[in-house]
Amino acid sequence: MSKFNGVDYYLLDDWFTEEEKMIRQSVRNYIDENLMPIIEESYMEAKFPSQIIPGLADLGVLGCTIKGYGCAGLNSIAYGLICQELERGDSGLRSFASVQSSLVMYPIYTFGSEEQKEKWLPALASGKAIGCFGLTEPDFGSNPNGMRTRAKKDGDHYILNGAKMWITNGTVADVAVVWAKTEDDVITAFLVERGTPGFSTPEIKNKHSLRASVTSEIILEDCRIPAENMLPNSKGLKHALMCLNQARYGISWGVIGAAMACYDTALDYAKTRIQFDKPIASFQMVQDKLVWMLNEITKAQLLAFRLGKLKDEGKIRPEHISLAKMNNVKMAREVGMVAREILGANGVAAEYPVMRHMNNIESVFTYEGTHDIHILTVGRDITGINAFF
């Protein structure tokens, strides 16, 4: 397969700074050289390619928008381009970086004490520590406010009981940001460290999607943690959703990378696959599919770029992020399907990345807010009417 040079039909590169393009190229090169040769095997063996982490840390990928504490302090466009290149490699890798950066480092940076920041952020940025985020429960996904996990004050400690489900990085995490209801029913975040008695993280096996990613449960059984492990400024579901919005922003860019990989593969295949004595790219129906994919990717790129500008200008709202997550993930899902059509039977072969991306996007379509929930979020915003319940 030819070298990946990007998909930029509307010349968006003209809008990126030289620094942003340099960051994207650095991550692109790293993914091409270090992930691409091993990702299919990792996916088939259901094994996260952890050997990639030190290099990502050296590139400044982890917690890259945070200022200080060993972090790069990049803008939102640069972060989006990083997510795009990571997910072009595999959604599992982008999920790892997204959780580490947006769901662990961000809440510690935003809601934590200075002591917590000094202890954890440099370690997480360097990849020497891994984190996970515990909000979703077995019976509460789209309705996190119904959570049953409880934190009871006991002197200078809290006792946590409950369970979390579908936790990326859980089994390999050194620290978990766990959200629980305190005795006054306020949803609050706590740092639960590996090795704490009563804290366990069994891995979820036999997945058809995100196979090159660690997905786990979190079980809390009379888990006793020091009171200073509570994130002191985390009060209420709003703060948990603030973390999710950071992750959803990255997803909105990341899935464009998965779609680019599918489109680029289909285009190359169509130009080289010979049927009826000519390349299948010469047939009208195949060209229609290729143009449709390019059209949808270009629209998603424009949406993500504007979203990044709104974020850096402080004008972004959660509904803006919901619209982008909703649109771009659906786009990537459908682009993968059309690319598979162009590749025919070869589309299911591990020689090509299309089926792997298709399977991965099925998870991305659901996590960090389902497609339907984001529709209702935007619908409530434009009508003023809550259709959730």
CSV table of C-alpha atoms in Angstrom, one decimal:
chain,number,residue,atom,x,y,z
A,1,MET,CA,0.0,0.0,0.0
A,2,SER,CA,1.2,3.5,-0.8
A,3,LYS,CA,2.4,5.9,1.9
A,4,PHE,CA,-0.4,7.9,3.5
A,5,ASN,CA,-0.3,11.5,2.6
A,6,GLY,CA,-3.5,12.7,4.1
A,7,VAL,CA,-6.9,13.6,2.7
A,8,ASP,CA,-7.3,17.3,2.2
A,9,TYR,CA,-9.6,18.1,-0.8
A,10,TYR,CA,-10.5,21.6,0.5
A,11,LEU,CA,-6.9,22.6,1.3
A,12,LEU,CA,-7.5,22.8,5.1
A,13,ASP,CA,-3.7,22.7,5.5
A,14,ASP,CA,-3.8,26.4,4.5
A,15,TRP,CA,-5.6,27.1,7.8
A,16,PHE,CA,-3.2,25.1,10.0
A,17,THR,CA,-0.1,26.8,11.5
A,18,GLU,CA,3.3,25.4,10.8
A,19,GLU,CA,3.5,24.1,14.3
A,20,GLU,CA,0.2,22.3,14.0
A,21,LYS,CA,1.3,20.6,10.8
A,22,MET,CA,4.7,19.7,12.3
A,23,ILE,CA,2.9,18.1,15.3
A,24,ARG,CA,0.6,16.1,13.0
A,25,GLN,CA,3.5,14.9,10.8
A,26,SER,CA,5.5,13.8,13.8
A,27,VAL,CA,2.6,11.7,15.1
A,28,ARG,CA,1.8,10.4,11.6
A,29,ASN,CA,5.4,9.3,11.2
A,30,TYR,CA,5.4,7.6,14.6
A,31,ILE,CA,2.2,5.8,13.9
A,32,ASP,CA,3.4,4.6,10.4
A,33,GLU,CA,6.7,3.4,11.8
A,34,ASN,CA,5.7,1.9,15.1
A,35,LEU,CA,2.1,1.0,15.1
A,36,MET,CA,1.2,0.0,11.6
A,37,PRO,CA,3.6,-3.0,11.4
A,38,ILE,CA,2.0,-4.5,14.6
A,39,ILE,CA,-1.6,-3.3,14.9
A,40,GLU,CA,-3.3,-6.1,12.9
A,41,GLU,CA,-1.5,-8.7,15.0
A,42,SER,CA,-2.4,-6.8,18.2
A,43,TYR,CA,-6.0,-6.6,17.2
A,44,MET,CA,-6.2,-10.3,16.3
A,45,GLU,CA,-4.6,-11.3,19.6
A,46,ALA,CA,-6.7,-8.8,21.6
A,47,LYS,CA,-3.6,-7.2,23.0
A,48,PHE,CA,-3.0,-3.5,23.6
A,49,PRO,CA,0.4,-2.5,22.0
A,50,SER,CA,1.8,-1.0,25.2
A,51,GLN,CA,5.2,-0.6,23.7
A,52,ILE,CA,3.8,2.4,21.9
A,53,ILE,CA,3.3,4.4,25.1
A,54,PRO,CA,6.8,5.7,25.7
A,55,GLY,CA,7.1,7.1,22.2
A,56,LEU,CA,3.8,8.8,22.5
A,57,ALA,CA,4.9,10.3,25.8
A,58,ASP,CA,8.2,11.5,24.2
A,59,LEU,CA,6.1,13.3,21.5
A,60,GLY,CA,4.1,15.1,24.2
A,61,VAL,CA,0.8,13.4,23.2
A,62,LEU,CA,-0.4,12.6,26.7
A,63,GLY,CA,-2.2,15.5,28.4
A,64,CYS,CA,-0.9,17.7,25.5
A,65,THR,CA,-3.3,20.6,26.1
A,66,ILE,CA,-2.4,21.0,29.8
A,67,LYS,CA,0.1,23.8,30.7
A,68,GLY,CA,2.8,22.9,33.1
A,69,TYR,CA,3.5,19.7,35.0
A,70,GLY,CA,5.6,18.3,32.2
A,71,CYS,CA,2.8,18.7,29.6
A,72,ALA,CA,3.1,20.3,26.1
A,73,GLY,CA,0.4,23.0,26.5
A,74,LEU,CA,-0.8,22.7,22.9
A,75,ASN,CA,-3.9,24.3,21.4
A,76,SER,CA,-7.1,22.4,20.6
A,77,ILE,CA,-6.4,22.1,16.8
A,78,ALA,CA,-3.1,20.4,17.5
A,79,TYR,CA,-4.8,18.0,19.9
A,80,GLY,CA,-7.5,17.3,17.3
A,81,LEU,CA,-4.8,16.5,14.7
A,82,ILE,CA,-3.1,14.2,17.1
A,83,CYS,CA,-6.3,12.3,17.8
A,84,GLN,CA,-6.9,12.0,14.0
A,85,GLU,CA,-3.5,10.4,13.5
A,86,LEU,CA,-3.8,8.1,16.4
A,87,GLU,CA,-7.2,6.8,15.3
A,88,ARG,CA,-6.0,6.5,11.7
A,89,GLY,CA,-3.8,3.9,13.3
A,90,ASP,CA,-6.5,2.3,15.5
A,91,SER,CA,-9.4,3.5,17.6
A,92,GLY,CA,-8.0,1.6,20.6
A,93,LEU,CA,-4.8,3.7,20.6
A,94,ARG,CA,-6.8,6.9,20.4
A,95,SER,CA,-9.0,5.7,23.2
A,96,PHE,CA,-6.0,5.0,25.4
A,97,ALA,CA,-4.6,8.5,24.8
A,98,SER,CA,-8.1,10.1,25.1
A,99,VAL,CA,-8.7,8.5,28.5
A,100,GLN,CA,-5.3,9.3,29.8
A,101,SER,CA,-5.5,12.9,28.7
A,102,SER,CA,-9.1,14.0,28.8
A,103,LEU,CA,-10.6,11.7,31.4
A,104,VAL,CA,-7.8,11.3,33.9
A,105,MET,CA,-5.3,14.2,33.5
A,106,TYR,CA,-8.0,16.8,32.8
A,107,PRO,CA,-10.1,16.2,35.9
A,108,ILE,CA,-7.0,16.1,38.1
A,109,TYR,CA,-5.8,19.4,36.5
A,110,THR,CA,-9.2,21.0,36.7
A,111,PHE,CA,-10.7,19.7,40.0
A,112,GLY,CA,-7.6,18.4,41.9
A,113,SER,CA,-5.5,19.9,44.6
A,114,GLU,CA,-2.0,21.1,43.9
A,115,GLU,CA,-0.6,18.1,45.7
A,116,GLN,CA,-2.6,15.8,43.5
A,117,LYS,CA,-1.5,17.6,40.4
A,118,GLU,CA,2.2,17.4,41.4
A,119,LYS,CA,1.9,13.8,42.2
A,120,TRP,CA,0.0,12.5,39.2
A,121,LEU,CA,0.3,14.8,36.2
A,122,PRO,CA,4.0,14.5,35.4
A,123,ALA,CA,3.8,10.7,35.9
A,124,LEU,CA,0.8,10.4,33.6
A,125,ALA,CA,2.3,12.8,31.0
A,126,SER,CA,5.5,10.6,30.8
A,127,GLY,CA,3.5,7.4,30.6
A,128,LYS,CA,5.1,6.1,33.8
A,129,ALA,CA,1.6,6.0,35.2
A,130,ILE,CA,-1.6,4.9,33.5
A,131,GLY,CA,-5.1,6.1,34.5
A,132,CYS,CA,-8.7,5.2,33.9
A,133,PHE,CA,-12.1,6.9,34.4
A,134,GLY,CA,-14.9,5.2,36.2
A,135,LEU,CA,-18.4,6.7,35.5
A,136,THR,CA,-20.5,4.2,33.6
A,137,GLU,CA,-22.0,1.5,35.6
A,138,PRO,CA,-23.6,-1.9,34.6
A,139,ASP,CA,-27.1,-0.5,34.9
A,140,PHE,CA,-26.4,3.2,34.2
A,141,GLY,CA,-24.8,4.3,30.9
A,142,SER,CA,-26.8,7.1,29.3
A,143,ASN,CA,-28.2,8.0,32.7
A,144,PRO,CA,-25.1,8.4,34.9
A,145,ASN,CA,-27.1,10.4,37.4
A,146,GLY,CA,-28.6,7.1,38.5
A,147,MET,CA,-25.3,5.7,39.7
A,148,ARG,CA,-25.3,3.4,42.7
A,149,THR,CA,-21.6,3.7,43.6
A,150,ARG,CA,-21.4,5.3,47.0
A,151,ALA,CA,-18.7,7.0,49.1
A,152,LYS,CA,-19.2,7.1,52.8
A,153,LYS,CA,-17.1,9.3,55.1
A,154,ASP,CA,-15.3,7.4,57.8
A,155,GLY,CA,-13.0,9.7,59.8
A,156,ASP,CA,-10.2,10.8,57.6
A,157,HIS,CA,-11.1,8.2,54.9
A,158,TYR,CA,-13.9,7.4,52.5
A,159,ILE,CA,-15.3,3.9,52.0
A,160,LEU,CA,-16.3,3.2,48.4
A,161,ASN,CA,-18.7,0.5,47.3
A,162,GLY,CA,-20.0,-0.1,43.8
A,163,ALA,CA,-19.1,-1.2,40.3
A,164,LYS,CA,-18.2,0.5,37.0
A,165,MET,CA,-18.4,-1.0,33.5
A,166,TRP,CA,-16.7,-0.6,30.1
A,167,ILE,CA,-13.6,1.1,31.5
A,168,THR,CA,-10.8,1.7,29.0
A,169,ASN,CA,-7.3,1.1,30.6
A,170,GLY,CA,-8.9,-0.3,33.8
A,171,THR,CA,-6.9,-3.5,34.2
A,172,VAL,CA,-3.5,-1.7,33.5
A,173,ALA,CA,-4.3,1.6,35.3
A,174,ASP,CA,-2.2,2.7,38.3
A,175,VAL,CA,-5.0,5.2,39.3
A,176,ALA,CA,-8.7,5.4,38.6
A,177,VAL,CA,-10.8,8.6,38.7
A,178,VAL,CA,-13.9,7.1,40.2
A,179,TRP,CA,-17.2,9.0,40.4
A,180,ALA,CA,-19.4,8.2,43.4
A,181,LYS,CA,-22.3,9.7,45.3
A,182,THR,CA,-21.4,11.0,48.8
A,183,GLU,CA,-23.8,10.8,51.7
A,184,ASP,CA,-25.5,14.0,50.6
A,185,ASP,CA,-26.0,12.6,47.1
A,186,VAL,CA,-23.4,14.8,45.4
A,187,ILE,CA,-21.5,13.1,42.6
A,188,THR,CA,-17.8,13.5,43.4
A,189,ALA,CA,-14.6,12.2,42.0
A,190,PHE,CA,-12.0,10.1,44.0
A,191,LEU,CA,-8.6,8.9,43.1
A,192,VAL,CA,-8.3,5.2,43.8
A,193,GLU,CA,-4.8,3.8,43.5
A,194,ARG,CA,-3.8,0.3,42.3
A,195,GLY,CA,-3.2,-1.9,45.3
A,196,THR,CA,-5.9,-0.4,47.5
A,197,PRO,CA,-7.7,-3.3,49.3
A,198,GLY,CA,-11.2,-3.9,47.8
A,199,PHE,CA,-10.3,-2.4,44.4
A,200,SER,CA,-10.2,-4.8,41.5
A,201,THR,CA,-10.3,-4.4,37.7
A,202,PRO,CA,-11.2,-7.7,35.9
A,203,GLU,CA,-10.7,-7.4,32.1
A,204,ILE,CA,-13.6,-7.8,29.7
A,205,LYS,CA,-12.7,-10.4,27.2
A,206,ASN,CA,-14.1,-11.7,23.9
A,207,LYS,CA,-14.8,-8.4,22.2
A,208,HIS,CA,-15.5,-8.0,18.5
A,209,SER,CA,-14.6,-4.3,18.7
A,210,LEU,CA,-11.6,-2.3,20.1
A,211,ARG,CA,-9.7,-5.6,20.5
A,212,ALA,CA,-6.4,-3.7,20.7
A,213,SER,CA,-7.6,-1.9,23.7
A,214,VAL,CA,-7.9,-2.9,27.4
A,215,THR,CA,-11.5,-2.8,28.5
A,216,SER,CA,-12.4,-3.6,32.1
A,217,GLU,CA,-14.8,-3.6,35.0
A,218,ILE,CA,-14.1,-1.7,38.3
A,219,ILE,CA,-15.2,-3.4,41.4
A,220,LEU,CA,-15.2,-1.5,44.7
A,221,GLU,CA,-15.8,-3.6,47.9
A,222,ASP,CA,-15.4,-1.6,51.1
A,223,CYS,CA,-12.6,0.2,49.3
A,224,ARG,CA,-11.0,2.5,51.9
A,225,ILE,CA,-9.2,5.6,50.6
A,226,PRO,CA,-7.7,8.7,52.3
A,227,ALA,CA,-10.0,11.7,52.3
A,228,GLU,CA,-7.3,13.7,50.5
A,229,ASN,CA,-7.8,11.4,47.5
A,230,MET,CA,-11.1,13.2,46.8
A,231,LEU,CA,-10.8,15.7,44.0
A,232,PRO,CA,-11.8,18.7,46.1
A,233,ASN,CA,-13.3,20.8,43.4
A,234,SER,CA,-15.4,18.1,41.8
A,235,LYS,CA,-19.0,18.6,42.8
A,236,GLY,CA,-21.9,17.3,40.8
A,237,LEU,CA,-22.6,15.5,37.5
A,238,LYS,CA,-21.8,18.6,35.6
A,239,HIS,CA,-18.1,18.2,36.4
A,240,ALA,CA,-18.1,14.6,35.2
A,241,LEU,CA,-19.7,15.6,32.0
A,242,MET,CA,-17.1,18.3,31.5
A,243,CYS,CA,-14.5,15.5,31.4
A,244,LEU,CA,-16.6,13.6,28.8
A,245,ASN,CA,-16.8,16.7,26.7
A,246,GLN,CA,-13.0,16.9,26.5
A,247,ALA,CA,-13.0,13.3,25.3
A,248,ARG,CA,-15.8,13.8,22.9
A,249,TYR,CA,-14.0,16.7,21.3
A,250,GLY,CA,-11.0,14.4,20.6
A,251,ILE,CA,-13.3,11.7,19.2
A,252,SER,CA,-14.8,14.2,16.8
A,253,TRP,CA,-11.4,14.6,15.2
A,254,GLY,CA,-10.2,11.0,15.8
A,255,VAL,CA,-12.9,9.3,13.8
A,256,ILE,CA,-11.9,11.4,10.8
A,257,GLY,CA,-8.6,9.5,10.9
A,258,ALA,CA,-10.3,6.2,10.8
A,259,ALA,CA,-12.5,7.3,7.8
A,260,MET,CA,-9.4,8.6,6.1
A,261,ALA,CA,-7.7,5.3,6.4
A,262,CYS,CA,-10.7,3.5,5.0
A,263,TYR,CA,-11.1,6.0,2.1
A,264,ASP,CA,-7.4,5.9,1.3
A,265,THR,CA,-7.4,2.1,1.2
A,266,ALA,CA,-10.5,2.0,-1.0
A,267,LEU,CA,-9.1,4.6,-3.4
A,268,ASP,CA,-5.8,2.8,-3.8
A,269,TYR,CA,-7.5,-0.6,-4.2
A,270,ALA,CA,-10.0,0.8,-6.8
A,271,LYS,CA,-7.1,2.1,-8.9
A,272,THR,CA,-5.2,-1.2,-8.8
A,273,ARG,CA,-7.9,-3.9,-8.7
A,274,ILE,CA,-8.5,-5.1,-12.3
A,275,GLN,CA,-11.9,-6.5,-13.3
A,276,PHE,CA,-13.2,-6.8,-16.9
A,277,ASP,CA,-9.7,-5.8,-18.1
A,278,LYS,CA,-9.6,-2.4,-16.3
A,279,PRO,CA,-9.3,-0.9,-12.8
A,280,ILE,CA,-12.6,-0.9,-10.9
A,281,ALA,CA,-12.1,2.9,-10.4
A,282,SER,CA,-13.1,3.3,-14.0
A,283,PHE,CA,-16.7,2.2,-13.2
A,284,GLN,CA,-19.3,4.8,-12.4
A,285,MET,CA,-20.7,3.1,-9.3
A,286,VAL,CA,-17.2,2.9,-7.7
A,287,GLN,CA,-16.5,6.5,-8.5
A,288,ASP,CA,-19.8,7.5,-6.9
A,289,LYS,CA,-18.8,5.7,-3.7
A,290,LEU,CA,-15.4,7.2,-3.6
A,291,VAL,CA,-16.7,10.7,-4.2
A,292,TRP,CA,-19.4,10.2,-1.5
A,293,MET,CA,-16.7,9.2,1.0
A,294,LEU,CA,-14.5,12.2,0.2
A,295,ASN,CA,-17.5,14.5,0.4
A,296,GLU,CA,-18.4,13.2,3.9
A,297,ILE,CA,-14.9,13.3,5.2
A,298,THR,CA,-14.5,16.9,3.9
A,299,LYS,CA,-17.6,18.0,5.7
A,300,ALA,CA,-16.5,16.4,8.9
A,301,GLN,CA,-13.1,18.1,8.6
A,302,LEU,CA,-14.7,21.5,8.3
A,303,LEU,CA,-16.9,20.8,11.3
A,304,ALA,CA,-14.0,19.6,13.5
A,305,PHE,CA,-11.8,22.6,12.5
A,306,ARG,CA,-14.5,25.1,13.4
A,307,LEU,CA,-15.1,23.2,16.7
A,308,GLY,CA,-11.4,23.5,17.6
A,309,LYS,CA,-11.5,27.3,16.9
A,310,LEU,CA,-14.6,27.7,19.1
A,311,LYS,CA,-12.8,25.7,21.8
A,312,ASP,CA,-9.7,27.8,21.8
A,313,GLU,CA,-11.8,31.0,21.7
A,314,GLY,CA,-13.7,30.0,24.7
A,315,LYS,CA,-17.0,30.0,22.8
A,316,ILE,CA,-17.7,26.2,22.7
A,317,ARG,CA,-20.8,24.7,24.3
A,318,PRO,CA,-21.5,21.1,25.0
A,319,GLU,CA,-24.1,21.0,22.3
A,320,HIS,CA,-21.5,22.0,19.7
A,321,ILE,CA,-19.4,19.0,20.8
A,322,SER,CA,-22.5,16.7,20.7
A,323,LEU,CA,-23.3,17.8,17.1
A,324,ALA,CA,-19.7,17.0,16.0
A,325,LYS,CA,-19.5,13.7,17.8
A,326,MET,CA,-22.9,12.7,16.4
A,327,ASN,CA,-22.1,13.6,12.8
A,328,ASN,CA,-18.5,12.6,12.6
A,329,VAL,CA,-18.8,9.1,14.2
A,330,LYS,CA,-21.8,8.3,12.0
A,331,MET,CA,-19.8,9.5,9.0
A,332,ALA,CA,-16.8,7.2,9.9
A,333,ARG,CA,-19.2,4.3,10.4
A,334,GLU,CA,-20.7,4.7,7.0
A,335,VAL,CA,-17.4,5.4,5.2
A,336,GLY,CA,-16.0,2.2,6.6
A,337,MET,CA,-19.1,0.3,5.2
A,338,VAL,CA,-18.7,1.8,1.8
A,339,ALA,CA,-15.0,1.2,1.7
A,340,ARG,CA,-15.7,-2.5,2.5
A,341,GLU,CA,-18.1,-2.6,-0.4
A,342,ILE,CA,-15.4,-1.4,-2.8
A,343,LEU,CA,-12.9,-4.0,-1.5
A,344,GLY,CA,-15.4,-6.8,-1.9
A,345,ALA,CA,-14.4,-10.0,-0.3
A,346,ASN,CA,-10.9,-8.6,0.4
A,347,GLY,CA,-12.5,-6.1,2.7
A,348,VAL,CA,-12.8,-8.6,5.4
A,349,ALA,CA,-9.1,-9.6,5.2
A,350,ALA,CA,-6.6,-8.5,7.8
A,351,GLU,CA,-4.3,-7.4,4.9
A,352,TYR,CA,-6.5,-4.3,4.8
A,353,PRO,CA,-7.5,-2.1,7.8
A,354,VAL,CA,-11.1,-1.5,6.7
A,355,MET,CA,-12.9,-4.2,8.7
A,356,ARG,CA,-10.9,-3.5,11.8
A,357,HIS,CA,-11.9,0.2,11.6
A,358,MET,CA,-15.5,-0.8,11.0
A,359,ASN,CA,-15.6,-3.0,14.1
A,360,ASN,CA,-13.9,-0.4,16.2
A,361,ILE,CA,-16.2,2.4,15.2
A,362,GLU,CA,-19.2,0.4,16.4
A,363,SER,CA,-17.9,1.0,20.0
A,364,VAL,CA,-17.1,4.6,19.3
A,365,PHE,CA,-20.7,5.0,18.0
A,366,THR,CA,-21.9,4.0,21.5
A,367,TYR,CA,-19.4,5.3,24.0
A,368,GLU,CA,-19.0,8.8,25.3
A,369,GLY,CA,-22.7,9.4,24.6
A,370,THR,CA,-24.7,7.3,22.2
A,371,HIS,CA,-25.7,8.7,18.8
A,372,ASP,CA,-29.3,9.0,20.0
A,373,ILE,CA,-28.4,10.8,23.2
A,374,HIS,CA,-26.4,13.4,21.2
A,375,ILE,CA,-29.3,13.9,18.9
A,376,LEU,CA,-31.6,14.6,21.9
A,377,THR,CA,-29.0,16.9,23.4
A,378,VAL,CA,-28.9,19.1,20.2
A,379,GLY,CA,-32.7,18.8,19.9
A,380,ARG,CA,-33.2,20.1,23.4
A,381,ASP,CA,-30.9,23.0,22.6
A,382,ILE,CA,-32.7,24.1,19.5
A,383,THR,CA,-36.2,23.6,20.7
A,384,GLY,CA,-35.9,24.2,24.4
A,385,ILE,CA,-37.8,21.0,25.0
A,386,ASN,CA,-36.3,18.0,26.9
A,387,ALA,CA,-37.2,14.8,25.1
A,388,PHE,CA,-34.9,12.5,27.2
A,389,PHE,CA,-37.8,11.4,29.6
